[in-house]
mmCIF file of N, CA and C in Angstrom:
data_model
loop_
_atom_site.group_PDB
_atom_site.id
_atom_site.type_symbol
_atom_site.label_atom_id
_atom_site.label_comp_id
_atom_site.label_asym_id
_atom_site.label_seq_id
_atom_site.Cartn_x
_atom_site.Cartn_y
_atom_site.Cartn_z
ATOM 1 N N MET A 4 20.107 -9.262 23.864
ATOM 2 C CA MET A 4 21.074 -8.478 23.110
ATOM 3 C C MET A 4 21.631 -9.238 21.911
ATOM 4 N N PRO A 5 22.119 -10.487 22.071
ATOM 5 C CA PRO A 5 22.650 -11.192 20.895
ATOM 6 C C PRO A 5 21.590 -11.414 19.820
ATOM 7 N N HIS A 6 20.334 -11.576 20.257
ATOM 8 C CA HIS A 6 19.263 -11.773 19.288
ATOM 9 C C HIS A 6 19.083 -10.535 18.413
ATOM 10 N N SER A 7 19.144 -9.350 19.014
ATOM 11 C CA SER A 7 18.967 -8.126 18.232
ATOM 12 C C SER A 7 20.158 -7.876 17.310
ATOM 13 N N VAL A 8 21.362 -8.245 17.752
ATOM 14 C CA VAL A 8 22.542 -8.091 16.895
ATOM 15 C C VAL A 8 22.437 -9.026 15.699
ATOM 16 N N LEU A 9 22.008 -10.250 15.953
ATOM 17 C CA LEU A 9 21.836 -11.211 14.860
ATOM 18 C C LEU A 9 20.724 -10.768 13.910
ATOM 19 N N SER A 10 19.648 -10.246 14.452
ATOM 20 C CA SER A 10 18.555 -9.738 13.624
ATOM 21 C C SER A 10 19.003 -8.547 12.783
ATOM 22 N N ALA A 11 19.778 -7.649 13.382
ATOM 23 C CA ALA A 11 20.272 -6.475 12.654
ATOM 24 C C ALA A 11 21.223 -6.891 11.543
ATOM 25 N N ALA A 12 22.091 -7.850 11.824
ATOM 26 C CA ALA A 12 23.014 -8.334 10.794
ATOM 27 C C ALA A 12 22.255 -9.023 9.666
ATOM 28 N N GLY A 13 21.261 -9.814 10.025
ATOM 29 C CA GLY A 13 20.446 -10.475 9.009
ATOM 30 C C GLY A 13 19.691 -9.485 8.144
ATOM 31 N N LEU A 14 19.163 -8.436 8.772
ATOM 32 C CA LEU A 14 18.448 -7.409 8.017
ATOM 33 C C LEU A 14 19.394 -6.654 7.087
ATOM 34 N N ALA A 15 20.608 -6.386 7.546
ATOM 35 C CA ALA A 15 21.585 -5.695 6.705
ATOM 36 C C ALA A 15 21.975 -6.563 5.507
ATOM 37 N N VAL A 16 22.189 -7.843 5.736
ATOM 38 C CA VAL A 16 22.528 -8.750 4.632
ATOM 39 C C VAL A 16 21.353 -8.855 3.658
ATOM 40 N N PHE A 17 20.143 -8.962 4.193
ATOM 41 C CA PHE A 17 18.965 -9.013 3.335
ATOM 42 C C PHE A 17 18.829 -7.734 2.509
ATOM 43 N N SER A 18 19.058 -6.585 3.141
ATOM 44 C CA SER A 18 18.967 -5.309 2.429
ATOM 45 C C SER A 18 19.968 -5.250 1.293
ATOM 46 N N PHE A 19 21.183 -5.719 1.546
ATOM 47 C CA PHE A 19 22.221 -5.728 0.523
ATOM 48 C C PHE A 19 21.831 -6.644 -0.640
ATOM 49 N N ILE A 20 21.467 -7.884 -0.327
ATOM 50 C CA ILE A 20 21.149 -8.871 -1.372
ATOM 51 C C ILE A 20 19.897 -8.467 -2.151
ATOM 52 N N CYS A 21 18.908 -7.922 -1.470
ATOM 53 C CA CYS A 21 17.671 -7.497 -2.118
ATOM 54 C C CYS A 21 17.926 -6.366 -3.117
ATOM 55 N N ASN A 22 18.891 -5.515 -2.839
ATOM 56 C CA ASN A 22 19.158 -4.360 -3.699
ATOM 57 C C ASN A 22 20.140 -4.645 -4.826
ATOM 58 N N LEU A 23 20.777 -5.803 -4.849
ATOM 59 C CA LEU A 23 21.673 -6.132 -5.962
ATOM 60 C C LEU A 23 20.936 -6.137 -7.312
ATOM 61 N N PRO A 24 19.854 -6.908 -7.459
ATOM 62 C CA PRO A 24 19.165 -6.877 -8.765
ATOM 63 C C PRO A 24 18.487 -5.534 -9.043
ATOM 64 N N LEU A 25 18.061 -4.837 -7.990
ATOM 65 C CA LEU A 25 17.444 -3.528 -8.201
ATOM 66 C C LEU A 25 18.473 -2.512 -8.681
ATOM 67 N N GLY A 26 19.688 -2.598 -8.168
ATOM 68 C CA GLY A 26 20.754 -1.730 -8.651
ATOM 69 C C GLY A 26 21.134 -2.036 -10.082
ATOM 70 N N TRP A 27 21.112 -3.321 -10.415
ATOM 71 C CA TRP A 27 21.389 -3.748 -11.786
ATOM 72 C C TRP A 27 20.348 -3.145 -12.724
ATOM 73 N N TRP A 28 19.091 -3.247 -12.315
ATOM 74 C CA TRP A 28 17.997 -2.688 -13.123
ATOM 75 C C TRP A 28 18.116 -1.168 -13.213
ATOM 76 N N ARG A 29 18.435 -0.506 -12.074
ATOM 77 C CA ARG A 29 18.556 0.948 -12.039
ATOM 78 C C ARG A 29 19.609 1.443 -13.025
ATOM 79 N N ALA A 30 20.674 0.681 -13.189
ATOM 80 C CA ALA A 30 21.763 1.100 -14.076
ATOM 81 C C ALA A 30 21.361 1.046 -15.546
ATOM 82 N N THR A 31 20.279 0.345 -15.853
ATOM 83 C CA THR A 31 19.890 0.179 -17.257
ATOM 84 C C THR A 31 18.773 1.120 -17.695
ATOM 85 N N VAL A 32 18.199 1.868 -16.759
ATOM 86 C CA VAL A 32 17.090 2.761 -17.112
ATOM 87 C C VAL A 32 17.549 4.215 -17.060
ATOM 88 N N ARG A 33 16.765 5.081 -17.684
ATOM 89 C CA ARG A 33 17.092 6.505 -17.726
ATOM 90 C C ARG A 33 17.001 7.098 -16.315
ATOM 91 N N LYS A 34 17.990 7.918 -15.967
ATOM 92 C CA LYS A 34 18.076 8.497 -14.632
ATOM 93 C C LYS A 34 16.867 9.400 -14.360
ATOM 94 N N PHE A 35 16.325 9.281 -13.164
ATOM 95 C CA PHE A 35 15.187 10.038 -12.649
ATOM 96 C C PHE A 35 13.875 9.744 -13.377
ATOM 97 N N SER A 36 13.808 8.635 -14.110
ATOM 98 C CA SER A 36 12.548 8.222 -14.727
ATOM 99 C C SER A 36 11.715 7.470 -13.680
ATOM 100 N N ALA A 37 10.507 7.101 -14.046
ATOM 101 C CA ALA A 37 9.645 6.358 -13.126
ATOM 102 C C ALA A 37 10.257 4.998 -12.783
ATOM 103 N N ASN A 38 10.840 4.327 -13.764
ATOM 104 C CA ASN A 38 11.473 3.035 -13.493
ATOM 105 C C ASN A 38 12.694 3.190 -12.594
ATOM 106 N N TRP A 39 13.448 4.249 -12.767
ATOM 107 C CA TRP A 39 14.612 4.505 -11.917
ATOM 108 C C TRP A 39 14.152 4.712 -10.473
ATOM 109 N N PHE A 40 13.109 5.519 -10.298
ATOM 110 C CA PHE A 40 12.566 5.776 -8.969
ATOM 111 C C PHE A 40 12.069 4.476 -8.332
ATOM 112 N N LEU A 41 11.412 3.645 -9.114
ATOM 113 C CA LEU A 41 10.920 2.367 -8.611
ATOM 114 C C LEU A 41 12.079 1.453 -8.218
ATOM 115 N N ALA A 42 13.129 1.407 -9.035
ATOM 116 C CA ALA A 42 14.282 0.553 -8.730
ATOM 117 C C ALA A 42 14.983 1.000 -7.450
ATOM 118 N N VAL A 43 15.016 2.291 -7.205
ATOM 119 C CA VAL A 43 15.686 2.807 -6.009
ATOM 120 C C VAL A 43 14.850 2.558 -4.754
ATOM 121 N N HIS A 44 13.539 2.692 -4.844
ATOM 122 C CA HIS A 44 12.697 2.684 -3.652
ATOM 123 C C HIS A 44 11.878 1.411 -3.440
ATOM 124 N N LEU A 45 11.935 0.456 -4.322
ATOM 125 C CA LEU A 45 11.075 -0.730 -4.228
ATOM 126 C C LEU A 45 11.341 -1.548 -2.963
ATOM 127 N N SER A 46 12.561 -1.630 -2.525
ATOM 128 C CA SER A 46 12.878 -2.470 -1.364
ATOM 129 C C SER A 46 12.599 -1.785 -0.027
ATOM 130 N N VAL A 47 12.403 -0.482 -0.020
ATOM 131 C CA VAL A 47 12.284 0.254 1.241
ATOM 132 C C VAL A 47 11.087 -0.205 2.086
ATOM 133 N N PRO A 48 9.879 -0.362 1.544
ATOM 134 C CA PRO A 48 8.772 -0.820 2.394
ATOM 135 C C PRO A 48 9.011 -2.212 2.994
ATOM 136 N N LEU A 49 9.632 -3.093 2.234
ATOM 137 C CA LEU A 49 9.916 -4.432 2.753
ATOM 138 C C LEU A 49 10.945 -4.379 3.880
ATOM 139 N N ILE A 50 11.958 -3.553 3.721
ATOM 140 C CA ILE A 50 12.979 -3.412 4.763
ATOM 141 C C ILE A 50 12.372 -2.803 6.030
ATOM 142 N N ILE A 51 11.508 -1.819 5.866
ATOM 143 C CA ILE A 51 10.835 -1.215 7.031
ATOM 144 C C ILE A 51 9.952 -2.245 7.730
ATOM 145 N N TYR A 52 9.194 -3.000 6.949
ATOM 146 C CA TYR A 52 8.330 -4.036 7.518
ATOM 147 C C TYR A 52 9.143 -5.058 8.314
ATOM 148 N N LEU A 53 10.246 -5.526 7.735
ATOM 149 C CA LEU A 53 11.069 -6.510 8.432
ATOM 150 C C LEU A 53 11.708 -5.934 9.694
ATOM 151 N N ARG A 54 12.141 -4.679 9.642
ATOM 152 C CA ARG A 54 12.715 -4.053 10.831
ATOM 153 C C ARG A 54 11.682 -3.985 11.958
ATOM 154 N N LEU A 55 10.454 -3.640 11.613
ATOM 155 C CA LEU A 55 9.409 -3.573 12.626
ATOM 156 C C LEU A 55 9.037 -4.964 13.142
ATOM 157 N N LYS A 56 8.948 -5.941 12.251
ATOM 158 C CA LYS A 56 8.606 -7.310 12.656
ATOM 159 C C LYS A 56 9.684 -7.920 13.541
ATOM 160 N N LEU A 57 10.948 -7.583 13.269
ATOM 161 C CA LEU A 57 12.047 -8.111 14.079
ATOM 162 C C LEU A 57 12.203 -7.366 15.396
ATOM 163 N N GLY A 58 11.473 -6.280 15.571
ATOM 164 C CA GLY A 58 11.521 -5.524 16.805
ATOM 165 C C GLY A 58 12.783 -4.693 16.965
ATOM 166 N N LEU A 59 13.385 -4.300 15.858
ATOM 167 C CA LEU A 59 14.597 -3.493 15.913
ATOM 168 C C LEU A 59 14.238 -2.021 16.074
ATOM 169 N N SER A 60 15.015 -1.330 16.846
ATOM 170 C CA SER A 60 14.745 0.086 17.109
ATOM 171 C C SER A 60 15.128 0.934 15.888
ATOM 172 N N PRO A 61 14.700 2.179 15.884
ATOM 173 C CA PRO A 61 15.075 3.082 14.780
ATOM 174 C C PRO A 61 16.581 3.312 14.651
ATOM 175 N N TRP A 62 17.354 2.940 15.650
ATOM 176 C CA TRP A 62 18.809 3.093 15.564
ATOM 177 C C TRP A 62 19.409 2.208 14.477
ATOM 178 N N PHE A 63 18.682 1.210 14.016
ATOM 179 C CA PHE A 63 19.190 0.305 12.982
ATOM 180 C C PHE A 63 18.836 0.772 11.569
ATOM 181 N N ILE A 64 18.111 1.875 11.457
ATOM 182 C CA ILE A 64 17.762 2.398 10.129
ATOM 183 C C ILE A 64 19.006 2.764 9.321
ATOM 184 N N PRO A 65 19.986 3.477 9.883
ATOM 185 C CA PRO A 65 21.180 3.795 9.075
ATOM 186 C C PRO A 65 21.928 2.556 8.593
ATOM 187 N N LEU A 66 21.966 1.511 9.421
ATOM 188 C CA LEU A 66 22.637 0.269 9.021
ATOM 189 C C LEU A 66 21.933 -0.367 7.827
ATOM 190 N N SER A 67 20.614 -0.466 7.883
ATOM 191 C CA SER A 67 19.887 -1.104 6.787
ATOM 192 C C SER A 67 19.903 -0.236 5.528
ATOM 193 N N LEU A 68 19.819 1.081 5.688
ATOM 194 C CA LEU A 68 19.894 1.959 4.516
ATOM 195 C C LEU A 68 21.289 1.948 3.902
ATOM 196 N N GLY A 69 22.306 1.889 4.734
ATOM 197 C CA GLY A 69 23.671 1.797 4.221
ATOM 198 C C GLY A 69 23.892 0.512 3.441
ATOM 199 N N ALA A 70 23.381 -0.598 3.963
ATOM 200 C CA ALA A 70 23.505 -1.873 3.258
ATOM 201 C C ALA A 70 22.732 -1.844 1.944
ATOM 202 N N ALA A 71 21.558 -1.208 1.942
ATOM 203 C CA ALA A 71 20.771 -1.089 0.713
ATOM 204 C C ALA A 71 21.496 -0.228 -0.314
ATOM 205 N N LEU A 72 22.109 0.855 0.140
ATOM 206 C CA LEU A 72 22.860 1.728 -0.757
ATOM 207 C C LEU A 72 24.052 0.992 -1.376
ATOM 208 N N VAL A 73 24.781 0.248 -0.562
ATOM 209 C CA VAL A 73 25.919 -0.519 -1.090
ATOM 210 C C VAL A 73 25.429 -1.582 -2.079
ATOM 211 N N GLY A 74 24.295 -2.215 -1.790
ATOM 212 C CA GLY A 74 23.723 -3.177 -2.725
ATOM 213 C C GLY A 74 23.354 -2.535 -4.050
ATOM 214 N N GLN A 75 22.775 -1.323 -3.999
ATOM 215 C CA GLN A 75 22.449 -0.590 -5.220
ATOM 216 C C GLN A 75 23.709 -0.279 -6.023
ATOM 217 N N LEU A 76 24.756 0.175 -5.332
ATOM 218 C CA LEU A 76 25.987 0.549 -6.026
ATOM 219 C C LEU A 76 26.694 -0.668 -6.628
ATOM 220 N N VAL A 77 26.775 -1.745 -5.879
ATOM 221 C CA VAL A 77 27.424 -2.960 -6.394
ATOM 222 C C VAL A 77 26.612 -3.544 -7.543
ATOM 223 N N GLY A 78 25.302 -3.615 -7.383
ATOM 224 C CA GLY A 78 24.448 -4.126 -8.454
ATOM 225 C C GLY A 78 24.505 -3.250 -9.692
ATOM 226 N N GLY A 79 24.531 -1.935 -9.496
ATOM 227 C CA GLY A 79 24.612 -1.017 -10.627
ATOM 228 C C GLY A 79 25.927 -1.124 -11.367
ATOM 229 N N SER A 80 27.026 -1.253 -10.632
ATOM 230 C CA SER A 80 28.318 -1.376 -11.311
ATOM 231 C C SER A 80 28.436 -2.719 -12.014
ATOM 232 N N ALA A 81 27.847 -3.767 -11.464
ATOM 233 C CA ALA A 81 27.859 -5.060 -12.138
ATOM 234 C C ALA A 81 27.021 -5.004 -13.419
ATOM 235 N N GLY A 82 25.875 -4.335 -13.347
ATOM 236 C CA GLY A 82 25.034 -4.195 -14.534
ATOM 237 C C GLY A 82 25.705 -3.369 -15.615
ATOM 238 N N THR A 83 26.371 -2.294 -15.204
ATOM 239 C CA THR A 83 27.077 -1.441 -16.158
ATOM 240 C C THR A 83 28.242 -2.193 -16.793
ATOM 241 N N ALA A 84 28.986 -2.941 -15.991
ATOM 242 C CA ALA A 84 30.117 -3.713 -16.519
ATOM 243 C C ALA A 84 29.632 -4.787 -17.481
ATOM 244 N N ARG A 85 28.526 -5.425 -17.169
ATOM 245 C CA ARG A 85 27.991 -6.471 -18.049
ATOM 246 C C ARG A 85 27.555 -5.865 -19.381
ATOM 247 N N GLU A 86 26.892 -4.711 -19.336
ATOM 248 C CA GLU A 86 26.476 -4.066 -20.582
ATOM 249 C C GLU A 86 27.680 -3.629 -21.405
ATOM 250 N N GLU A 87 28.740 -3.176 -20.742
ATOM 251 C CA GLU A 87 29.955 -2.764 -21.439
ATOM 252 C C GLU A 87 30.586 -3.952 -22.165
ATOM 253 N N VAL A 88 30.654 -5.090 -21.506
ATOM 254 C CA VAL A 88 31.204 -6.298 -22.127
ATOM 255 C C VAL A 88 30.313 -6.726 -23.272
ATOM 256 N N HIS A 89 29.005 -6.684 -23.079
ATOM 257 C CA HIS A 89 28.064 -7.084 -24.123
ATOM 258 C C HIS A 89 28.176 -6.135 -25.330
ATOM 259 N N ARG A 90 28.324 -4.855 -25.059
ATOM 260 C CA ARG A 90 28.435 -3.867 -26.141
ATOM 261 C C ARG A 90 29.738 -4.046 -26.917
ATOM 262 N N ASN A 91 30.825 -4.349 -26.219
ATOM 263 C CA ASN A 91 32.123 -4.523 -26.877
ATOM 264 C C ASN A 91 32.246 -5.847 -27.612
ATOM 265 N N SER A 92 31.411 -6.829 -27.288
ATOM 266 C CA SER A 92 31.500 -8.129 -27.954
ATOM 267 C C SER A 92 30.994 -8.062 -29.389
ATOM 268 N N PHE A 93 30.234 -7.037 -29.719
ATOM 269 C CA PHE A 93 29.708 -6.914 -31.074
ATOM 270 C C PHE A 93 30.549 -5.982 -31.952
ATOM 271 N N ASP A 94 31.627 -5.431 -31.415
ATOM 272 C CA ASP A 94 32.506 -4.543 -32.199
ATOM 273 C C ASP A 94 33.461 -5.318 -33.072
#
């Protein structure tokens, strides 16, 4: 039991960290373009592979997807804020 909890927590942290740069990239491309779709979905096969390799049940899918979503949102807001500062520095 403790091993699966530790594995689930590690997978959630990995999902979050992996999606930070992808969210940053997603915020800079046109919405619903091919690059946007790639930025949103690029980490999903890796997260699925790791969940299966760690032997985690499907009950951990919402946890890993939630962590990935939060990573996308945090990365996207950081990317948007950085572009805003960069844009205002030239005014």
